[in-house]
Amino acid sequence: VQLQAFGGGLVQAGGSLRLSCAASERIFNSGVQAWFRQAPGKEREFVAAIQWMTAYPSYADSVKGRFAISRDNDKNMIYLQMNSLKPEDTAVYFCAGRRNRLLSSMFGQATQYPYWGQGTLVTVSS
């Protein structure tokens, strides 16, 4: 299974971007899909996740109210709409997935996701 993330780029603070993630096969019929990010010199951190069957979303406190995760069943895609971007949002963003359901309390654990995309760079200028 391969995941491909795209849609990153350079944007000014306060602007918006939408990231997309496509899977090479249908792993998005169940389980959990998520976005993580890694800023230069920092550890990878959880951004958002969505339980595929229920569409239940979960967000890191740092992005609540600004980012929105969604999925498209027919296209086998997940998205991350990022609004009101800040310089501290600058990072490489990765999509991740797993076939099985997961307790929401575990959404932020990167080790729970066996499938990862290659990452897409988001740079927010001040």
Coordinates of C-alpha atoms in Angstrom, one line a residue:
V1 CA 0.0 0.0 0.0
Q2 CA 1.3 3.4 -0.9
L3 CA 0.1 6.8 0.3
Q4 CA 0.9 9.9 -1.6
A5 CA 0.6 13.4 0.0
F6 CA 0.6 16.5 -2.0
G7 CA -0.6 20.1 -2.0
G8 CA 2.1 21.7 0.1
G9 CA 3.7 25.0 -0.7
L10 CA 4.7 28.5 0.4
V11 CA 2.0 30.7 1.9
Q12 CA 1.9 33.9 3.9
A13 CA 0.8 33.9 7.5
G14 CA -3.0 34.0 7.7
G15 CA -3.4 32.2 4.4
S16 CA -4.8 28.7 3.6
L17 CA -3.7 25.5 2.0
R18 CA -5.4 22.2 1.4
L19 CA -3.4 19.0 1.5
S20 CA -4.5 15.8 -0.1
C21 CA -3.5 12.2 0.4
A22 CA -4.3 9.4 -2.0
A23 CA -3.9 5.6 -1.4
S24 CA -2.8 3.1 -4.0
E25 CA -5.5 0.7 -2.9
R26 CA -8.6 0.7 -0.8
I27 CA -7.4 1.0 2.8
F28 CA -9.7 3.9 3.3
N29 CA -12.8 1.8 3.7
S30 CA -12.2 1.4 7.4
G31 CA -9.7 2.2 10.1
V32 CA -8.2 5.5 10.8
Q33 CA -6.4 8.0 8.6
A34 CA -4.3 10.8 10.0
W35 CA -1.9 13.7 9.4
F36 CA 1.3 14.3 11.2
R37 CA 4.0 16.9 10.7
Q38 CA 7.6 17.3 11.5
A39 CA 9.3 20.7 11.7
P40 CA 13.0 21.1 11.3
G41 CA 14.9 19.9 14.4
K42 CA 11.7 18.7 16.0
E43 CA 10.0 15.3 16.5
R44 CA 7.0 14.2 14.4
E45 CA 3.8 15.4 15.9
F46 CA 0.1 14.5 15.5
V47 CA -2.1 17.0 13.7
A48 CA -5.4 15.4 12.9
A49 CA -7.1 12.0 12.4
I50 CA -10.4 10.8 11.2
Q51 CA -12.2 7.5 11.9
W52 CA -13.2 6.3 8.4
M53 CA -16.5 4.7 9.2
T54 CA -17.9 7.3 11.5
A55 CA -16.0 10.4 10.1
Y56 CA -15.2 11.2 13.7
P57 CA -12.3 13.8 13.7
S58 CA -9.7 14.5 16.2
Y59 CA -7.3 17.4 16.3
A60 CA -4.2 18.5 18.1
D61 CA -4.8 21.5 20.4
S62 CA -2.5 23.6 18.3
V63 CA -4.6 23.3 15.2
K64 CA -8.2 23.2 16.6
G65 CA -10.5 25.7 15.0
R66 CA -8.0 26.3 12.1
F67 CA -7.6 22.9 10.4
A68 CA -10.2 20.4 9.2
I69 CA -9.7 16.8 8.2
S70 CA -12.1 15.2 5.8
R71 CA -12.3 12.1 3.5
D72 CA -13.9 11.2 0.2
N73 CA -15.1 7.6 0.1
D74 CA -15.5 7.5 -3.6
K75 CA -12.1 8.9 -4.5
N76 CA -10.2 7.1 -1.7
M77 CA -8.7 10.4 -0.5
I78 CA -8.2 12.3 2.7
Y79 CA -7.7 16.0 3.0
L80 CA -6.4 18.6 5.4
Q81 CA -7.8 22.0 5.0
M82 CA -5.5 24.5 6.8
N83 CA -6.7 28.0 7.5
S84 CA -5.2 30.9 9.4
L85 CA -1.8 29.4 9.0
K86 CA 1.0 30.6 11.3
P87 CA 4.8 30.4 10.8
E88 CA 4.9 27.7 13.5
D89 CA 2.8 25.5 11.2
T90 CA 5.9 25.2 8.9
A91 CA 6.7 21.6 8.6
V92 CA 6.7 18.5 6.4
Y93 CA 3.2 17.0 6.6
F94 CA 2.7 13.3 6.3
C95 CA -0.4 11.3 5.8
A96 CA -0.8 8.0 7.6
G97 CA -3.3 5.2 7.7
R98 CA -4.3 1.9 9.3
R99 CA -6.9 -0.6 8.3
N100 CA -8.4 -1.2 11.7
R101 CA -10.3 1.0 14.1
L102 CA -8.5 2.6 17.0
L103 CA -9.4 4.1 20.3
S104 CA -9.5 7.9 19.9
S105 CA -7.1 8.3 22.7
M106 CA -4.5 6.5 20.5
F107 CA -5.0 8.6 17.4
G108 CA -1.8 10.6 18.1
Q109 CA 0.5 7.6 18.4
A110 CA 2.5 7.4 15.2
T111 CA 3.4 3.8 15.8
Q112 CA -0.3 2.8 15.4
Y113 CA -0.1 3.6 11.6
P114 CA 1.7 1.1 9.3
Y115 CA 1.1 3.1 6.1
W116 CA 2.8 6.5 5.5
G117 CA 3.1 8.9 2.7
Q118 CA 6.3 10.6 1.7
G119 CA 5.5 14.0 3.1
T120 CA 4.7 17.4 1.6
L121 CA 6.4 20.6 2.7
V122 CA 4.4 23.5 4.0
T123 CA 6.2 26.8 4.6
V124 CA 4.4 29.7 6.2
S125 CA 6.1 33.0 5.9
S126 CA 5.6 35.8 8.5

